[in-house]
GROMACS .gro file of N, CA and C in nm:
model
  363
    1GLN      N    1   5.403  17.340  -8.455
    1GLN     CA    2   5.432  17.322  -8.313
    1GLN      C    3   5.346  17.411  -8.225
    2VAL      N    4   5.309  17.527  -8.277
    2VAL     CA    5   5.224  17.620  -8.203
    2VAL      C    6   5.109  17.662  -8.294
    3GLN      N    7   4.989  17.657  -8.240
    3GLN     CA    8   4.872  17.704  -8.313
    3GLN      C    9   4.805  17.815  -8.233
    4LEU      N   10   4.767  17.920  -8.304
    4LEU     CA   11   4.690  18.029  -8.245
    4LEU      C   12   4.558  18.034  -8.319
    5VAL      N   13   4.451  18.015  -8.246
    5VAL     CA   14   4.318  18.011  -8.308
    5VAL      C   15   4.236  18.127  -8.256
    6GLU      N   16   4.197  18.215  -8.349
    6GLU     CA   17   4.119  18.334  -8.314
    6GLU      C   18   3.971  18.308  -8.333
    7SER      N   19   3.892  18.382  -8.259
    7SER     CA   20   3.747  18.377  -8.277
    7SER      C   21   3.688  18.510  -8.230
    8GLY      N   22   3.564  18.534  -8.272
    8GLY     CA   23   3.493  18.651  -8.221
    8GLY      C   24   3.474  18.764  -8.319
    9GLY      N   25   3.530  18.755  -8.437
    9GLY     CA   26   3.511  18.860  -8.534
    9GLY      C   27   3.369  18.860  -8.589
   10GLY      N   28   3.336  18.963  -8.666
   10GLY     CA   29   3.204  18.968  -8.724
   10GLY      C   30   3.169  19.107  -8.774
   11LEU      N   31   3.041  19.123  -8.803
   11LEU     CA   32   2.989  19.251  -8.854
   11LEU      C   33   2.910  19.319  -8.744
   12VAL      N   34   2.946  19.443  -8.714
   12VAL     CA   35   2.873  19.522  -8.615
   12VAL      C   36   2.850  19.662  -8.669
   13GLN      N   37   2.759  19.732  -8.604
   13GLN     CA   38   2.735  19.871  -8.639
   13GLN      C   39   2.825  19.963  -8.557
   14PRO      N   40   2.850  20.083  -8.606
   14PRO     CA   41   2.931  20.178  -8.528
   14PRO      C   42   2.873  20.196  -8.388
   15GLY      N   43   2.964  20.200  -8.290
   15GLY     CA   44   2.922  20.215  -8.152
   15GLY      C   45   2.903  20.085  -8.077
   16GLU      N   46   2.895  19.976  -8.150
   16GLU     CA   47   2.876  19.846  -8.086
   16GLU      C   48   3.009  19.785  -8.041
   17SER      N   49   3.000  19.667  -7.981
   17SER     CA   50   3.117  19.602  -7.923
   17SER      C   51   3.138  19.463  -7.980
   18LEU      N   52   3.262  19.418  -7.974
   18LEU     CA   53   3.300  19.282  -8.007
   18LEU      C   54   3.409  19.237  -7.911
   19ARG      N   55   3.416  19.107  -7.889
   19ARG     CA   56   3.524  19.052  -7.808
   19ARG      C   57   3.594  18.943  -7.889
   20LEU      N   58   3.723  18.963  -7.911
   20LEU     CA   59   3.804  18.866  -7.981
   20LEU      C   60   3.876  18.777  -7.880
   21SER      N   61   3.892  18.651  -7.917
   21SER     CA   62   3.967  18.557  -7.835
   21SER      C   63   4.073  18.490  -7.921
   22CYS      N   64   4.182  18.452  -7.857
   22CYS     CA   65   4.288  18.380  -7.928
   22CYS      C   66   4.348  18.279  -7.831
   23ALA      N   67   4.335  18.153  -7.865
   23ALA     CA   68   4.386  18.046  -7.780
   23ALA      C   69   4.510  17.984  -7.842
   24ALA      N   70   4.614  17.972  -7.762
   24ALA     CA   71   4.739  17.910  -7.807
   24ALA      C   72   4.741  17.764  -7.763
   25SER      N   73   4.788  17.679  -7.853
   25SER     CA   74   4.800  17.537  -7.821
   25SER      C   75   4.922  17.480  -7.891
   26GLY      N   76   4.958  17.358  -7.849
   26GLY     CA   77   5.074  17.293  -7.909
   26GLY      C   78   5.179  17.262  -7.805
   27ARG      N   79   5.304  17.257  -7.848
   27ARG     CA   80   5.414  17.222  -7.760
   27ARG      C   81   5.463  17.347  -7.688
   28LEU      N   82   5.381  17.394  -7.596
   28LEU     CA   83   5.409  17.520  -7.529
   28LEU      C   84   5.489  17.498  -7.402
   29PHE      N   85   5.599  17.570  -7.389
   29PHE     CA   86   5.672  17.569  -7.262
   29PHE      C   87   5.649  17.700  -7.187
   30SER      N   88   5.655  17.808  -7.261
   30SER     CA   89   5.636  17.939  -7.200
   30SER      C   90   5.582  18.037  -7.303
   31ILE      N   91   5.489  18.121  -7.261
   31ILE     CA   92   5.436  18.225  -7.350
   31ILE      C   93   5.474  18.361  -7.294
   32GLY      N   94   5.536  18.441  -7.375
   32GLY     CA   95   5.572  18.576  -7.335
   32GLY      C   96   5.462  18.672  -7.372
   33ASP      N   97   5.499  18.778  -7.442
   33ASP     CA   98   5.400  18.876  -7.484
   33ASP      C   99   5.296  18.813  -7.576
   34MET      N  100   5.172  18.859  -7.562
   34MET     CA  101   5.065  18.824  -7.656
   34MET      C  102   5.003  18.956  -7.704
   35GLY      N  103   4.952  18.953  -7.824
   35GLY     CA  104   4.899  19.079  -7.873
   35GLY      C  105   4.806  19.064  -7.991
   36TRP      N  106   4.749  19.177  -8.029
   36TRP     CA  107   4.660  19.185  -8.144
   36TRP      C  108   4.712  19.291  -8.240
   37TYR      N  109   4.712  19.255  -8.366
   37TYR     CA  110   4.747  19.346  -8.474
   37TYR      C  111   4.629  19.349  -8.570
   38ARG      N  112   4.624  19.451  -8.654
   38ARG     CA  113   4.519  19.456  -8.755
   38ARG      C  114   4.573  19.509  -8.887
   39GLN      N  115   4.507  19.464  -8.992
   39GLN     CA  116   4.548  19.504  -9.126
   39GLN      C  117   4.425  19.532  -9.210
   40ALA      N  118   4.412  19.656  -9.252
   40ALA     CA  119   4.304  19.695  -9.341
   40ALA      C  120   4.352  19.682  -9.485
   41PRO      N  121   4.260  19.671  -9.579
   41PRO     CA  122   4.300  19.655  -9.720
   41PRO      C  123   4.392  19.768  -9.767
   42GLY      N  124   4.503  19.730  -9.827
   42GLY     CA  125   4.597  19.828  -9.878
   42GLY      C  126   4.686  19.893  -9.775
   43LYS      N  127   4.676  19.848  -9.651
   43LYS     CA  128   4.756  19.908  -9.544
   43LYS      C  129   4.845  19.804  -9.479
   44GLU      N  130   4.940  19.851  -9.400
   44GLU     CA  131   5.029  19.761  -9.330
   44GLU      C  132   4.962  19.705  -9.206
   45ARG      N  133   5.018  19.596  -9.157
   45ARG     CA  134   4.971  19.538  -9.033
   45ARG      C  135   5.026  19.620  -8.916
   46ASP      N  136   4.937  19.668  -8.833
   46ASP     CA  137   4.975  19.756  -8.723
   46ASP      C  138   4.936  19.698  -8.588
   47LEU      N  139   5.013  19.734  -8.487
   47LEU     CA  140   4.983  19.693  -8.351
   47LEU      C  141   4.854  19.758  -8.304
   48VAL      N  142   4.769  19.678  -8.240
   48VAL     CA  143   4.650  19.730  -8.174
   48VAL      C  144   4.675  19.735  -8.023
   49ALA      N  145   4.717  19.621  -7.968
   49ALA     CA  146   4.742  19.612  -7.824
   49ALA      C  147   4.829  19.491  -7.796
   50ARG      N  148   4.910  19.503  -7.689
   50ARG     CA  149   4.994  19.393  -7.646
   50ARG      C  150   4.986  19.382  -7.495
   51ILE      N  151   5.010  19.261  -7.446
   51ILE     CA  152   5.011  19.239  -7.303
   51ILE      C  153   5.124  19.142  -7.270
   52SER      N  154   5.202  19.178  -7.171
   52SER     CA  155   5.313  19.092  -7.131
   52SER      C  156   5.263  18.981  -7.040
   53SER      N  157   5.353  18.891  -7.008
   53SER     CA  158   5.315  18.778  -6.923
   53SER      C  159   5.278  18.824  -6.782
   54ASP      N  160   5.327  18.940  -6.741
   54ASP     CA  161   5.292  18.991  -6.607
   54ASP      C  162   5.178  19.091  -6.613
   55GLY      N  163   5.118  19.109  -6.730
   55GLY     CA  164   4.998  19.192  -6.740
   55GLY      C  165   5.020  19.336  -6.783
   56THR      N  166   5.142  19.372  -6.814
   56THR     CA  167   5.167  19.508  -6.862
   56THR      C  168   5.111  19.524  -7.002
   57THR      N  169   5.036  19.631  -7.024
   57THR     CA  170   4.968  19.651  -7.151
   57THR      C  171   5.020  19.771  -7.229
   58THR      N  172   5.007  19.760  -7.360
   58THR     CA  173   5.041  19.869  -7.452
   58THR      C  174   4.929  19.879  -7.554
   59TYR      N  175   4.889  20.002  -7.586
   59TYR     CA  176   4.781  20.023  -7.682
   59TYR      C  177   4.821  20.123  -7.790
   60ALA      N  178   4.767  20.101  -7.909
   60ALA     CA  179   4.777  20.204  -8.011
   60ALA      C  180   4.695  20.325  -7.966
   61ASN      N  181   4.741  20.443  -8.000
   61ASN     CA  182   4.669  20.564  -7.958
   61ASN      C  183   4.524  20.565  -8.007
   62SER      N  184   4.503  20.509  -8.123
   62SER     CA  185   4.370  20.514  -8.184
   62SER      C  186   4.266  20.429  -8.110
   63VAL      N  187   4.310  20.338  -8.022
   63VAL     CA  188   4.215  20.252  -7.953
   63VAL      C  189   4.214  20.273  -7.802
   64LYS      N  190   4.301  20.358  -7.752
   64LYS     CA  191   4.307  20.381  -7.608
   64LYS      C  192   4.172  20.432  -7.557
   65GLY      N  193   4.129  20.372  -7.447
   65GLY     CA  194   4.001  20.410  -7.388
   65GLY      C  195   3.882  20.336  -7.445
   66ARG      N  196   3.902  20.267  -7.557
   66ARG     CA  197   3.792  20.191  -7.619
   66ARG      C  198   3.817  20.040  -7.617
   67PHE      N  199   3.941  20.000  -7.633
   67PHE     CA  200   3.977  19.859  -7.638
   67PHE      C  201   4.049  19.820  -7.509
   68THR      N  202   4.028  19.695  -7.469
   68THR     CA  203   4.097  19.642  -7.352
   68THR      C  204   4.151  19.503  -7.384
   69ILE      N  205   4.279  19.486  -7.362
   69ILE     CA  206   4.341  19.355  -7.383
   69ILE      C  207   4.359  19.288  -7.248
   70SER      N  208   4.339  19.157  -7.245
   70SER     CA  209   4.358  19.081  -7.122
   70SER      C  210   4.402  18.940  -7.161
   71ARG      N  211   4.448  18.866  -7.064
   71ARG     CA  212   4.491  18.729  -7.092
   71ARG      C  213   4.461  18.641  -6.972
   72ASP      N  214   4.441  18.514  -7.003
   72ASP     CA  215   4.421  18.410  -6.903
   72ASP      C  216   4.536  18.312  -6.921
   73ASN      N  217   4.635  18.322  -6.837
   73ASN     CA  218   4.754  18.239  -6.854
   73ASN      C  219   4.724  18.091  -6.835
   74ALA      N  220   4.628  18.059  -6.752
   74ALA     CA  221   4.592  17.920  -6.731
   74ALA      C  222   4.531  17.857  -6.856
   75LYS      N  223   4.468  17.941  -6.938
   75LYS     CA  224   4.405  17.893  -7.062
   75LYS      C  225   4.488  17.926  -7.186
   76ASN      N  226   4.603  17.990  -7.166
   76ASN     CA  227   4.688  18.030  -7.280
   76ASN      C  228   4.607  18.111  -7.382
   77THR      N  229   4.527  18.201  -7.331
   77THR     CA  230   4.434  18.275  -7.415
   77THR      C  231   4.447  18.425  -7.392
   78VAL      N  232   4.439  18.498  -7.502
   78VAL     CA  233   4.438  18.644  -7.495
   78VAL      C  234   4.307  18.694  -7.553
   79TYR      N  235   4.256  18.802  -7.495
   79TYR     CA  236   4.129  18.858  -7.536
   79TYR      C  237   4.147  19.004  -7.578
   80LEU      N  238   4.057  19.049  -7.663
   80LEU     CA  239   4.052  19.191  -7.697
   80LEU      C  240   3.906  19.234  -7.693
   81GLN      N  241   3.872  19.311  -7.591
   81GLN     CA  242   3.739  19.368  -7.581
   81GLN      C  243   3.738  19.500  -7.654
   82MET      N  244   3.655  19.510  -7.756
   82MET     CA  245   3.649  19.629  -7.840
   82MET      C  246   3.513  19.696  -7.822
   83ASN      N  247   3.514  19.814  -7.766
   83ASN     CA  248   3.392  19.892  -7.744
   83ASN      C  249   3.391  20.015  -7.833
   84SER      N  250   3.275  20.072  -7.849
   84SER     CA  251   3.260  20.195  -7.928
   84SER      C  252   3.330  20.184  -8.063
   85LEU      N  253   3.303  20.076  -8.132
   85LEU     CA  254   3.371  20.050  -8.259
   85LEU      C  255   3.337  20.155  -8.363
   86LYS      N  256   3.437  20.188  -8.443
   86LYS     CA  257   3.423  20.287  -8.549
   86LYS      C  258   3.449  20.221  -8.684
   87PRO      N  259   3.399  20.279  -8.792
   87PRO     CA  260   3.426  20.221  -8.924
   87PRO      C  261   3.576  20.205  -8.952
   88GLU      N  262   3.658  20.294  -8.899
   88GLU     CA  263   3.802  20.283  -8.922
   88GLU      C  264   3.868  20.170  -8.844
   89ASP      N  265   3.793  20.105  -8.755
   89ASP     CA  266   3.845  19.987  -8.686
   89ASP      C  267   3.832  19.861  -8.771
   90ALA      N  268   3.760  19.869  -8.880
   90ALA     CA  269   3.740  19.752  -8.964
   90ALA      C  270   3.872  19.705  -9.024
   91ALA      N  271   3.897  19.577  -9.011
   91ALA     CA  272   4.024  19.518  -9.058
   91ALA      C  273   4.021  19.369  -9.029
   92VAL      N  274   4.124  19.301  -9.075
   92VAL     CA  275   4.150  19.165  -9.029
   92VAL      C  276   4.238  19.177  -8.906
   93TYR      N  277   4.195  19.115  -8.799
   93TYR     CA  278   4.268  19.120  -8.673
   93TYR      C  279   4.346  18.990  -8.656
   94TYR      N  280   4.474  19.005  -8.627
   94TYR     CA  281   4.563  18.891  -8.611
   94TYR      C  282   4.614  18.883  -8.468
   95CYS      N  283   4.613  18.762  -8.417
   95CYS     CA  284   4.671  18.735  -8.286
   95CYS      C  285   4.819  18.705  -8.304
   96ASN      N  286   4.898  18.749  -8.209
   96ASN     CA  287   5.042  18.723  -8.210
   96ASN      C  288   5.084  18.679  -8.070
   97ALA      N  289   5.173  18.582  -8.065
   97ALA     CA  290   5.225  18.537  -7.936
   97ALA      C  291   5.372  18.501  -7.951
   98VAL      N  292   5.448  18.534  -7.849
   98VAL     CA  293   5.590  18.500  -7.845
   98VAL      C  294   5.602  18.379  -7.754
   99VAL      N  295   5.647  18.270  -7.810
   99VAL     CA  296   5.637  18.141  -7.743
   99VAL      C  297   5.772  18.070  -7.742
  100MET      N  298   5.800  18.007  -7.628
  100MET     CA  299   5.912  17.913  -7.621
  100MET      C  300   5.851  17.773  -7.628
  101VAL      N  301   5.889  17.701  -7.731
  101VAL     CA  302   5.838  17.567  -7.753
  101VAL      C  303   5.914  17.468  -7.664
  102LEU      N  304   5.846  17.364  -7.622
  102LEU     CA  305   5.912  17.259  -7.544
  102LEU      C  306   6.036  17.208  -7.615
  103GLY      N  307   6.145  17.199  -7.542
  103GLY     CA  308   6.269  17.149  -7.599
  103GLY      C  309   6.355  17.254  -7.666
  104MET      N  310   6.302  17.374  -7.678
  104MET     CA  311   6.378  17.483  -7.739
  104MET      C  312   6.428  17.578  -7.631
  105MET      N  313   6.523  17.663  -7.671
  105MET     CA  314   6.583  17.756  -7.575
  105MET      C  315   6.557  17.901  -7.610
  106THR      N  316   6.479  17.924  -7.716
  106THR     CA  317   6.453  18.061  -7.759
  106THR      C  318   6.303  18.083  -7.778
  107TYR      N  319   6.264  18.210  -7.772
  107TYR     CA  320   6.126  18.248  -7.801
  107TYR      C  321   6.115  18.283  -7.950
  108ASN      N  322   6.003  18.245  -8.008
  108ASN     CA  323   5.972  18.282  -8.146
  108ASN      C  324   5.830  18.336  -8.155
  109ALA      N  325   5.807  18.419  -8.254
  109ALA     CA  326   5.675  18.480  -8.271
  109ALA      C  327   5.588  18.394  -8.362
  110TYR      N  328   5.464  18.380  -8.324
  110TYR     CA  329   5.367  18.304  -8.403
  110TYR      C  330   5.245  18.391  -8.428
  111TRP      N  331   5.176  18.360  -8.539
  111TRP     CA  332   5.059  18.437  -8.580
  111TRP      C  333   4.938  18.347  -8.597
  112GLY      N  334   4.822  18.402  -8.565
  112GLY     CA  335   4.698  18.335  -8.598
  112GLY      C  336   4.660  18.359  -8.743
  113GLN      N  337   4.548  18.300  -8.784
  113GLN     CA  338   4.508  18.308  -8.924
  113GLN      C  339   4.432  18.436  -8.955
  114GLY      N  340   4.391  18.508  -8.853
  114GLY     CA  341   4.319  18.633  -8.870
  114GLY      C  342   4.169  18.615  -8.861
  115THR      N  343   4.104  18.718  -8.810
  115THR     CA  344   3.957  18.718  -8.803
  115THR      C  345   3.908  18.855  -8.849
  116GLN      N  346   3.806  18.854  -8.933
  116GLN     CA  347   3.757  18.977  -8.993
  116GLN      C  348   3.665  19.052  -8.898
  117VAL      N  349   3.690  19.180  -8.884
  117VAL     CA  350   3.601  19.270  -8.810
  117VAL      C  351   3.552  19.375  -8.909
  118THR      N  352   3.421  19.383  -8.923
  118THR     CA  353   3.359  19.480  -9.013
  118THR      C  354   3.269  19.571  -8.931
  119VAL      N  355   3.286  19.700  -8.948
  119VAL     CA  356   3.205  19.798  -8.876
  119VAL      C  357   3.134  19.885  -8.979
  120SER      N  358   3.006  19.866  -8.989
  120SER     CA  359   2.931  19.935  -9.094
  120SER      C  360   2.785  19.948  -9.054
  121SER      N  361   2.728  20.059  -9.093
  121SER     CA  362   2.585  20.078  -9.068
  121SER      C  363   2.504  20.036  -9.190
   0.00000   0.00000   0.00000
């Protein structure tokens, strides 16, 4: 009923930038919070950044000042601008959205398939 499609991952060198995008589609009635999580090999999936429907943002301490999350409500899309990337930022990045589907009365969380970010010299 809801699809989240991520794009923008890739291989970069330390200090470089990447921009991730995640577009939501399907039987969408309302989208609440949208966010990005990441999971490195052998580690848990952790929050990177979240943005509410009114634009309030939350960031992990490790990315504050380097990453910026934004959203385009007209396009049902969330972005993550990642600057000054470090090797420790390497992970699979997952998009998350809390969505009320048409005909339903509750919000549920949905996940994208993930996009790989590699930071290496």
